[in-house]
mmCIF file of C-alpha atoms in Angstrom:
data_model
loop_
_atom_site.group_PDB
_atom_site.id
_atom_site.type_symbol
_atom_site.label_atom_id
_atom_site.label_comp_id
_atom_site.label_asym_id
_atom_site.label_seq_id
_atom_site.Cartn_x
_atom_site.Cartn_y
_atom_site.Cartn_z
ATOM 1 C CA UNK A 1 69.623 21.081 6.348
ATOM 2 C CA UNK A 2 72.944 22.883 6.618
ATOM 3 C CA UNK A 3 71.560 26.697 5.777
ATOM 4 C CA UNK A 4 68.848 25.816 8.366
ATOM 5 C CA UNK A 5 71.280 24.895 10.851
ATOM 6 C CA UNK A 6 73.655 27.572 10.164
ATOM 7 C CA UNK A 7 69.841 30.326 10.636
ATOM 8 C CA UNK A 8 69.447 28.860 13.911
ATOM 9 C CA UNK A 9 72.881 29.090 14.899
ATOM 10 C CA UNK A 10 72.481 33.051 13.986
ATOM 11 C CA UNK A 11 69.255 33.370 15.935
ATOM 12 C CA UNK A 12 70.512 31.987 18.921
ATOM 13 C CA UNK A 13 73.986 33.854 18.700
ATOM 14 C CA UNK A 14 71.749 36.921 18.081
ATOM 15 C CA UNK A 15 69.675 36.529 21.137
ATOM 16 C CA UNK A 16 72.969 35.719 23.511
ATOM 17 C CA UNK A 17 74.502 39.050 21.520
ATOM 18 C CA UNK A 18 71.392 41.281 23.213
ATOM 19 C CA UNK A 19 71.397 39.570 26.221
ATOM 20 C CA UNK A 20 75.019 40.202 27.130
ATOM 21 C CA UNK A 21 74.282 44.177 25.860
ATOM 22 C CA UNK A 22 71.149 43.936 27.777
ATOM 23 C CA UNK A 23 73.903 43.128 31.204
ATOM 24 C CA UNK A 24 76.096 46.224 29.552
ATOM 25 C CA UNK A 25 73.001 48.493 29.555
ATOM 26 C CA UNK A 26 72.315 47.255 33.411
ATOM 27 C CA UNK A 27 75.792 47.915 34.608
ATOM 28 C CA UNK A 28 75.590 51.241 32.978
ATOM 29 C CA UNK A 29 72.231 52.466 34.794
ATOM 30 C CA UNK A 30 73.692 51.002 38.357
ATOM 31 C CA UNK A 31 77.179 53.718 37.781
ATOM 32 C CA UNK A 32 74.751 56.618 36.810
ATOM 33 C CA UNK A 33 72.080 55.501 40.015
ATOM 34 C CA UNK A 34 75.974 56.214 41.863
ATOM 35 C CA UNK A 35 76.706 59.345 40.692
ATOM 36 C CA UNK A 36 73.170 60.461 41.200
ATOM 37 C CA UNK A 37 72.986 59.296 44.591
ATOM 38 C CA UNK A 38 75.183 57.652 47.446
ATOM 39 C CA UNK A 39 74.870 53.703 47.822
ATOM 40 C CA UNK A 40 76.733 50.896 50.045
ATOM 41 C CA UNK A 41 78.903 48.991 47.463
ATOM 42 C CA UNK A 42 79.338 45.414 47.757
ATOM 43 C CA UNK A 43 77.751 46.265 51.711
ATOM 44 C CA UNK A 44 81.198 47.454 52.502
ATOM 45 C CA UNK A 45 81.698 51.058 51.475
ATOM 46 C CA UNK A 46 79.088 53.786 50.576
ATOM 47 C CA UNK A 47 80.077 55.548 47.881
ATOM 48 C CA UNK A 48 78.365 57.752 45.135
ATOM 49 C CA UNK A 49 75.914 60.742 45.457
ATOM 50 C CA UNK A 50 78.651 62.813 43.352
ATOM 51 C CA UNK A 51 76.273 65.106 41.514
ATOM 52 C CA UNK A 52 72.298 66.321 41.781
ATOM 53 C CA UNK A 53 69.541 64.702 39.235
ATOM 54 C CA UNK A 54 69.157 67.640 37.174
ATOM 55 C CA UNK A 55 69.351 68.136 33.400
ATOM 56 C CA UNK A 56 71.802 69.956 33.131
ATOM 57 C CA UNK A 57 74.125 67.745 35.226
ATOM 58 C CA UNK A 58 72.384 64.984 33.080
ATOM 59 C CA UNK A 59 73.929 66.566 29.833
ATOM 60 C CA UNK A 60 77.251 66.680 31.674
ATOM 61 C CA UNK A 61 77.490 63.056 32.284
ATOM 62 C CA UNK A 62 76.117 62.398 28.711
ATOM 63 C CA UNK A 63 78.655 64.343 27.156
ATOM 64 C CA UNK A 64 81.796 63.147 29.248
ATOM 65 C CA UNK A 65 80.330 59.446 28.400
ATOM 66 C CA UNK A 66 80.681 60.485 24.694
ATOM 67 C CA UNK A 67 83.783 62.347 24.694
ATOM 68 C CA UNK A 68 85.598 59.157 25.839
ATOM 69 C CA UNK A 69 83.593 56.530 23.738
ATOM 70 C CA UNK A 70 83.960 58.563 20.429
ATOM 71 C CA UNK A 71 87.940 58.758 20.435
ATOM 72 C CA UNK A 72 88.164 54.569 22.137
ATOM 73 C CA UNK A 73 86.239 53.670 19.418
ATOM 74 C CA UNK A 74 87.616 55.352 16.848
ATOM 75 C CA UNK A 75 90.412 53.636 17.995
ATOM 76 C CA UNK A 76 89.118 50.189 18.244
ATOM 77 C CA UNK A 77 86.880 49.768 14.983
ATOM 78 C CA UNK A 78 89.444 48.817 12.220
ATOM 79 C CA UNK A 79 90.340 45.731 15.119
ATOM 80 C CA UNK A 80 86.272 44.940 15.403
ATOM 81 C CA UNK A 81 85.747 45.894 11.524
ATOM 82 C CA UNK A 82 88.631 46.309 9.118
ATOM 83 C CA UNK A 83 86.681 48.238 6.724
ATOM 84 C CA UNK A 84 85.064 50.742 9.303
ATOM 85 C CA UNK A 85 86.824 53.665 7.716
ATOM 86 C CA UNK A 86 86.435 52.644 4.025
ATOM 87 C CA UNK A 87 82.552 52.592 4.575
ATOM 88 C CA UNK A 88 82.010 55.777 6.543
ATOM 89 C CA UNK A 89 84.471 57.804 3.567
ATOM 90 C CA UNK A 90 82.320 56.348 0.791
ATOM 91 C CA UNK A 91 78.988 58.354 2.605
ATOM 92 C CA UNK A 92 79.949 61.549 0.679
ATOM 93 C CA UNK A 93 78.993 59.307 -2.254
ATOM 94 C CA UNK A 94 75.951 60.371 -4.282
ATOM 95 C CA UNK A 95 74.924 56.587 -4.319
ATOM 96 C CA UNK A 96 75.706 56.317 -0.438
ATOM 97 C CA UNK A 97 73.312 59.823 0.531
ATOM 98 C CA UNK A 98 70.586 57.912 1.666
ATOM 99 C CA UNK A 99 72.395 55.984 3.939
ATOM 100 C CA UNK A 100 74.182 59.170 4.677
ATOM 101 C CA UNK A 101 70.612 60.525 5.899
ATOM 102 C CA UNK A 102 69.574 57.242 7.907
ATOM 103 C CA UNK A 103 73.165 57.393 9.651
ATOM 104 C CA UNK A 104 72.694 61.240 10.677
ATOM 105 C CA UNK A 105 69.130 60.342 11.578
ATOM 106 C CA UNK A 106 70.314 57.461 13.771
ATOM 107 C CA UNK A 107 72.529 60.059 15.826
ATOM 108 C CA UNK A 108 70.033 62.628 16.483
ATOM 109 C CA UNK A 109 67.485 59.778 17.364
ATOM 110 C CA UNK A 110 70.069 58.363 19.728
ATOM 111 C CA UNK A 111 70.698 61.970 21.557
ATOM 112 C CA UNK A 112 67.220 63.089 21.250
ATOM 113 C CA UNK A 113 65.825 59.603 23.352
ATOM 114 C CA UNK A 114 68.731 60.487 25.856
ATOM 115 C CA UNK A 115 67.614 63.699 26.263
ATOM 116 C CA UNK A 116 63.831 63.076 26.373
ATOM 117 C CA UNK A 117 64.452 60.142 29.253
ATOM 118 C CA UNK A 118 66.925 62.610 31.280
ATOM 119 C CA UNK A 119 63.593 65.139 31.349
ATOM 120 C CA UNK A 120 61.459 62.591 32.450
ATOM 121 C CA UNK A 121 63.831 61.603 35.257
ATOM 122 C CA UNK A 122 63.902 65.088 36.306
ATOM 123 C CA UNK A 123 59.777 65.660 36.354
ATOM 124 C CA UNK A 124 59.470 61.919 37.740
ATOM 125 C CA UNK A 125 60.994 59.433 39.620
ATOM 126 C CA UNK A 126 63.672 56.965 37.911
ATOM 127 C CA UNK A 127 61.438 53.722 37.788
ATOM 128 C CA UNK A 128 58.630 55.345 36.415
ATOM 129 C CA UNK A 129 60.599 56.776 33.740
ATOM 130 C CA UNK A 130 62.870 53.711 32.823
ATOM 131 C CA UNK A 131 59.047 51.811 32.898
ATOM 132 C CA UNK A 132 57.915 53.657 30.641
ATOM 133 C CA UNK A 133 60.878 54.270 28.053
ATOM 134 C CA UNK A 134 60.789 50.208 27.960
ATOM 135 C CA UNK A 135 57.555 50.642 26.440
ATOM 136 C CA UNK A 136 59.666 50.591 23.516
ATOM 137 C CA UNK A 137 59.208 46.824 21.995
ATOM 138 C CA UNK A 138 55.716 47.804 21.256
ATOM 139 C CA UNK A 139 56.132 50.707 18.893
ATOM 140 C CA UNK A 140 59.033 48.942 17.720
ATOM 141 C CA UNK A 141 56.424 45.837 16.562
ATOM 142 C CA UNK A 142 54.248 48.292 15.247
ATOM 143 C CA UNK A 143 57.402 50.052 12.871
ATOM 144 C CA UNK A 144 58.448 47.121 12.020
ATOM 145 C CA UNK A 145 54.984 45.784 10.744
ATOM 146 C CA UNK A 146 54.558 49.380 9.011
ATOM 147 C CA UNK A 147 57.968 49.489 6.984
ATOM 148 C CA UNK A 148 59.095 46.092 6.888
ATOM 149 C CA UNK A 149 56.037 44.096 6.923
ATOM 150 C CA UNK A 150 57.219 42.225 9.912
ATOM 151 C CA UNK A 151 53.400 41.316 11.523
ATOM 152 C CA UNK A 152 54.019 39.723 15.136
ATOM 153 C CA UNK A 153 52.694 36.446 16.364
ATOM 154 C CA UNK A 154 50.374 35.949 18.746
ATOM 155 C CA UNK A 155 53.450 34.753 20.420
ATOM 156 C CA UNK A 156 55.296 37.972 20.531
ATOM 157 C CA UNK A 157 52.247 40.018 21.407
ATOM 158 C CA UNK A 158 51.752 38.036 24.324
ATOM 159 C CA UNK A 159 55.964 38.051 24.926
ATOM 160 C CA UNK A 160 55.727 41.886 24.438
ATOM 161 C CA UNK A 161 52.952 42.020 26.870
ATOM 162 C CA UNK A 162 54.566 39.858 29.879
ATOM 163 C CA UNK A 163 57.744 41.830 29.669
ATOM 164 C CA UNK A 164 56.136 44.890 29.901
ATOM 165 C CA UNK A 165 54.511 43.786 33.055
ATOM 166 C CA UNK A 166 57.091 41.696 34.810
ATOM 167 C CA UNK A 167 59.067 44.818 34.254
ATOM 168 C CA UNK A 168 57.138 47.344 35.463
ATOM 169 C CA UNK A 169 56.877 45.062 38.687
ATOM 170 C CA UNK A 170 60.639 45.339 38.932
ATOM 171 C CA UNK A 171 60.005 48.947 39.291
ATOM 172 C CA UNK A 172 59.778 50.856 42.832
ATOM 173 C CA UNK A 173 56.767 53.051 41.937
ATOM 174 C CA UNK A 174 56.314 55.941 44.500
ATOM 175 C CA UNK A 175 53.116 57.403 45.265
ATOM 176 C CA UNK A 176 53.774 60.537 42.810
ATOM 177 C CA UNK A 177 50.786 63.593 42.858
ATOM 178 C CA UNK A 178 49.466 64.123 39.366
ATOM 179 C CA UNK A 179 50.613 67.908 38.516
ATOM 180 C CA UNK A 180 51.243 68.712 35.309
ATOM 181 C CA UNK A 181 54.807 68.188 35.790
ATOM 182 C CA UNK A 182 53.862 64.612 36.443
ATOM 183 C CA UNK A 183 51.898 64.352 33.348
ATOM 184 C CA UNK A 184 54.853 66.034 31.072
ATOM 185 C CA UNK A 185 57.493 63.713 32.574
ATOM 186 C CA UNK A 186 54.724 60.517 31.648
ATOM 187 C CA UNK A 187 54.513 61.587 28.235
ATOM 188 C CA UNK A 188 58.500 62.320 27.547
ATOM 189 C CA UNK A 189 59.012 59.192 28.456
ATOM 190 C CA UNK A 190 56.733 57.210 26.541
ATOM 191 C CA UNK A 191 58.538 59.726 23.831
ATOM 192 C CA UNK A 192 61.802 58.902 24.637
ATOM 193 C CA UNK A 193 60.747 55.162 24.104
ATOM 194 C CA UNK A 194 59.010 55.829 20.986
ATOM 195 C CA UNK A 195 62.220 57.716 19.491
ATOM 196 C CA UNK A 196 64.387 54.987 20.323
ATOM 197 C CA UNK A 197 62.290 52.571 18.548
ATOM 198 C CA UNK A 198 62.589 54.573 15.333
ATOM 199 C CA UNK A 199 66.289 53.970 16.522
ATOM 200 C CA UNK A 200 66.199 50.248 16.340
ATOM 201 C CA UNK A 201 64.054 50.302 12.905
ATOM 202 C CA UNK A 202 66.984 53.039 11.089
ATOM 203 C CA UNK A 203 69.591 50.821 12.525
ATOM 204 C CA UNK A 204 68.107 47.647 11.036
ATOM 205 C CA UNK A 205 67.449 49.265 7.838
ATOM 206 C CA UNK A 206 70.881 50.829 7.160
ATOM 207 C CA UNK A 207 72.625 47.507 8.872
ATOM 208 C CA UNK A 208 71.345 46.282 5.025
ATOM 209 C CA UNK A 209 74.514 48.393 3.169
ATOM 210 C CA UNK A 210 76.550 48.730 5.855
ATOM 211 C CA UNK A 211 78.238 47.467 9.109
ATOM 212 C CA UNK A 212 77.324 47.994 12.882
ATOM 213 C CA UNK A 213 80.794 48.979 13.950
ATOM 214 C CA UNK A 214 80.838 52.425 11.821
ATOM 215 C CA UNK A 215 77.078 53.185 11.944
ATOM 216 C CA UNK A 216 77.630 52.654 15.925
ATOM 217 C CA UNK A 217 80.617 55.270 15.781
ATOM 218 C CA UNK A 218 78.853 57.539 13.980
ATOM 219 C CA UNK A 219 75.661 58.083 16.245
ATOM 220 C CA UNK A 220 78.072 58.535 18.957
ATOM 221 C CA UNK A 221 79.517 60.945 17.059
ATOM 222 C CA UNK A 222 76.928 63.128 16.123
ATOM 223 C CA UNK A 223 75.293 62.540 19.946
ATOM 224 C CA UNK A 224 78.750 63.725 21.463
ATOM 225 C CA UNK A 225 78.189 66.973 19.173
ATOM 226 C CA UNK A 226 74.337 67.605 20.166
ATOM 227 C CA UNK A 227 75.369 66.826 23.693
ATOM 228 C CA UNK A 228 78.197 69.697 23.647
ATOM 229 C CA UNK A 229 76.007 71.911 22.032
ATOM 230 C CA UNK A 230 73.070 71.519 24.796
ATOM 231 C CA UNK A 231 75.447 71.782 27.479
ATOM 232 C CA UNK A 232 77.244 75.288 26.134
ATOM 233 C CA UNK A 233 73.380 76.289 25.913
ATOM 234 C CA UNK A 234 72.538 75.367 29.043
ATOM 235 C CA UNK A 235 75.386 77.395 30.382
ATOM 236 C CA UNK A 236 76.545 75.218 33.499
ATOM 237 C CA UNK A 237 77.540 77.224 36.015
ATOM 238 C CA UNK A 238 78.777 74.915 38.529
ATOM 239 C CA UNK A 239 82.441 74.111 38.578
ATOM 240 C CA UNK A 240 82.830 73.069 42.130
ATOM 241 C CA UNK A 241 82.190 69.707 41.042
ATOM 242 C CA UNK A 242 84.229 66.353 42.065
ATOM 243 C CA UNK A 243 85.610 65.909 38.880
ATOM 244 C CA UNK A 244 87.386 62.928 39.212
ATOM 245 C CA UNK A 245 84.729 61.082 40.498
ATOM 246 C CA UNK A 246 82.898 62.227 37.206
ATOM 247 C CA UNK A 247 85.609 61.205 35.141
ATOM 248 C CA UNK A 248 85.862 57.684 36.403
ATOM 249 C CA UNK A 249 82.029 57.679 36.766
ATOM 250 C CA UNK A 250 82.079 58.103 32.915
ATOM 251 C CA UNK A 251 85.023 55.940 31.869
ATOM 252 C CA UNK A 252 82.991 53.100 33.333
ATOM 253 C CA UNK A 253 79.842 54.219 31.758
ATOM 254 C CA UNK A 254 80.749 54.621 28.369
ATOM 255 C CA UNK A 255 82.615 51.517 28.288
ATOM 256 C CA UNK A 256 79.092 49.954 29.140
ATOM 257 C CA UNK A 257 77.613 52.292 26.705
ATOM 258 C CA UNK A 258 79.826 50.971 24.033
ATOM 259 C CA UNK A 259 79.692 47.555 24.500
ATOM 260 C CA UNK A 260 76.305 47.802 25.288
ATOM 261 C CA UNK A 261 75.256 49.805 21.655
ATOM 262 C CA UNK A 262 77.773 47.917 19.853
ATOM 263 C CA UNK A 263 76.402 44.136 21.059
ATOM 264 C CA UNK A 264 72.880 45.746 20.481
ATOM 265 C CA UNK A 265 73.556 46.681 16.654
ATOM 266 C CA UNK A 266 75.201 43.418 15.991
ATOM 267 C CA UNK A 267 72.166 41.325 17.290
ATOM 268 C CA UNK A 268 69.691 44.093 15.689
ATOM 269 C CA UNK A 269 71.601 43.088 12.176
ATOM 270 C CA UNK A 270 71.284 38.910 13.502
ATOM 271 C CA UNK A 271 67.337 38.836 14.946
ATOM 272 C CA UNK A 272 65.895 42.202 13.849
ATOM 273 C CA UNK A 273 64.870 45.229 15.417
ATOM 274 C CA UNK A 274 61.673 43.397 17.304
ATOM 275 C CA UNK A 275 63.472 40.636 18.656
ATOM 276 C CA UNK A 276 66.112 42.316 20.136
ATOM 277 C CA UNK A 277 63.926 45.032 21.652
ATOM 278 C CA UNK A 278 62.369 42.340 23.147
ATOM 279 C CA UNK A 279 65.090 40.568 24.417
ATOM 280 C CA UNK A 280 66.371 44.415 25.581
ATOM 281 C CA UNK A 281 63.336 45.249 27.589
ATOM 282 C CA UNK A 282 64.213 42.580 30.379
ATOM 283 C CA UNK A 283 67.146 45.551 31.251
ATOM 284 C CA UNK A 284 65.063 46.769 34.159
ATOM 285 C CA UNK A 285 64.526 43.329 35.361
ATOM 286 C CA UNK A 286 68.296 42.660 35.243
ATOM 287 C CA UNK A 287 69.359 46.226 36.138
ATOM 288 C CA UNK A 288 67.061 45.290 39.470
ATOM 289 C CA UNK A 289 68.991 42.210 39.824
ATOM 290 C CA UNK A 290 72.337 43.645 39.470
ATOM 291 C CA UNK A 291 71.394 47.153 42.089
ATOM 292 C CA UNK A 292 70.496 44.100 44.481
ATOM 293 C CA UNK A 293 74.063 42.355 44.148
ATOM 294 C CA UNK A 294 76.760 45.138 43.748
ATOM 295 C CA UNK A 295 74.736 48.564 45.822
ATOM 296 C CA UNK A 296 72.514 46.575 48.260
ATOM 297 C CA UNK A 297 69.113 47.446 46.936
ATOM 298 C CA UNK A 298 66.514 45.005 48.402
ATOM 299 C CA UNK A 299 63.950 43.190 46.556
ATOM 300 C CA UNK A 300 60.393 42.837 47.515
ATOM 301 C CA UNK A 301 58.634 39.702 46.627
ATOM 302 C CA UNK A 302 56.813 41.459 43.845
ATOM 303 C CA UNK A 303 59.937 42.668 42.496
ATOM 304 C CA UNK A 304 61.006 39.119 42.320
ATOM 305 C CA UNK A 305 57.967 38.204 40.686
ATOM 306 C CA UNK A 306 58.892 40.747 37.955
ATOM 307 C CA UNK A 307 62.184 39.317 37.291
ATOM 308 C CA UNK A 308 60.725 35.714 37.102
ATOM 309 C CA UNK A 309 58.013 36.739 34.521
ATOM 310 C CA UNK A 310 60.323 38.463 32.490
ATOM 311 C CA UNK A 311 62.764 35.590 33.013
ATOM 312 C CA UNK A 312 60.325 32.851 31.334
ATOM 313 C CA UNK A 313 58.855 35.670 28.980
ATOM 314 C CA UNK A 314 62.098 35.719 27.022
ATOM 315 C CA UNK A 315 62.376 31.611 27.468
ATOM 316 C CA UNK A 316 59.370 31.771 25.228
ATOM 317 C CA UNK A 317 60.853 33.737 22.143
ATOM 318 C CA UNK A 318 63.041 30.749 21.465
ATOM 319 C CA UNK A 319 60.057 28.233 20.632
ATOM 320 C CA UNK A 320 58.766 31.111 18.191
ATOM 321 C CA UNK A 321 60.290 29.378 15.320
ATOM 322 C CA UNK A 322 59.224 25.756 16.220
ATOM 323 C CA UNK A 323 55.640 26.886 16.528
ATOM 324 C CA UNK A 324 55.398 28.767 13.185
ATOM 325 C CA UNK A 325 56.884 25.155 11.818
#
């Protein structure tokens, strides 16, 4: 009675955990939508519009996000895990190199669905692109099934399903002609949403040996490395560029990326990697919620709808465990 108590008390706490990095993530997408493009904040200022959508300003912002989370976290991890630095010096262990590989994996996953979503923003518009990198749940069901043996429900397949929609609802499609720039954008960002599903399953496999607080500091790592090196290759040219803007721009941001990875890991470790991309993929819902309240972006009634499917989608995942009683 007590160990079943003490399960559910996990699940839940794991569900509230992705939630609450699911309202980090949204936060984080509003301050980019700013520096992309000018907005009225809180319907009293307009502010924002700092930089052009292109990918190689894309690579800038991604790389001034991780040069302040990498050293803040570095700083923070022995306070959220005393033995964050014990477990990332015992990787040069010969017993360890397998989780050494899953941990280098994880970073170059993590820049590489970055990357792939900031091309498909730049052949595409934004809600077409964030629709269809929150494809992810599904190929995360399907991994999961294929290395863990994790079959979904019926009940998840149809959870999977309704978020998907009510999500795409959320979205402000635009009548977009089908070049083949369209179609290249439409398939990078199912990619980008398939990559960071093999994300979620590496995370929940190595989050068996070892802790989410140095395996989170270490794909920012190597992403802050990968996201220097494409920027010196893509050999910015601008430096008439409103830097501090930038630089507050992406102190906020990677304080929501942090928080936002971090809380993500921890409830990957509590619910596993299909649960919590579920519970993840109602970001563009919220994300719609949240550009209404703080940047004054309206909501149409279908939009609304969205929110309120995805809203009593995720309701459902709670009675998954009292119907496989």
């Amino acid at each position: 009675m007590i160990k079943e108590v003490i399960e559910e008390s996990a699940i839940v706490l794991g569900f509230v955990t992705v939630l609450l990095s699911s309202v980090f993530f949204c936060f984080q997408n509003v301050v980019v939508r700013v520096l992309f493009s000018s907005h009225l904040l809180f319907g009293i200022t307009e502010i924002g519009g700092f930089v052009t959508p292109t990918l190689q300003h894309s690579f800038l912002l991604l790389f001034m996000r991780m040069l302040v989370v990498v050293p803040a976290m570095a700083l923070l991890a022995p306070w959220l895990y005393a033995g964050t630095w014990k477990e990332v010096h015992q990787l040069h262990l010969p017993e360890q190199r397998s989780l050494l590989w899953q941990c280098l994996g994880s970073g170059v996953l993590m820049f590489l669905y970055l990357a792939l979503l900031y091309i498909s923003i730049g052949l595409i518009p934004t809600g077409i692109a964030l629709t269809l990198f929150f494809s992810y749940p599904m190929f995360t069901a399907l991994l999961s099934w294929r290395f863990f043996g994790n079959r979904p429900t019926l009940l998840r397949w149809g959870v999977m399903v309704a978020i998907l929609l009510g999500s795409a609802l959320t979205m402000p499609i635009a009548h977009t002609s089908v070049s083949q720039n369209t179609w290249i954008g439409i398939l990078l960002g199912l990619a980008s949403g398939f990559t960071y599903a093999f994300y979620t399953i590496l995370a929940q496999k190595s989050f068996e040996t070892m802790h989410p607080v140095p395996f989170t500091w270490l794909s920012f790592t190597i992403a802050l490395l990968l996201s220097g090196i494409s920027l010196i290759l893509g050999n910015l040219q601008d430096v008439q560029l409103p830097w501090l803007a930038l630089w507050i721009g992406s102190l906020l941001s990677a304080i929501f990326t942090f928080g936002g990875h971090l809380l993500n890991n921890f409830g990957i470790r509590l619910i596993g990697a299909t649960s919590a991309s579920m519970v993840a993929a109602t970001n563009p819902a919220l994300t719609v919620v949240l550009a209404w309240f703080t940047i004054q972006e309206t909501l149409t009634n279908v939009q609304l709808l969205g929110v309120l499917i995805v809203t009593l989608s995720v309701a459902l995942l709670s009675q998954e465990r009292h119907s496989l009683r």
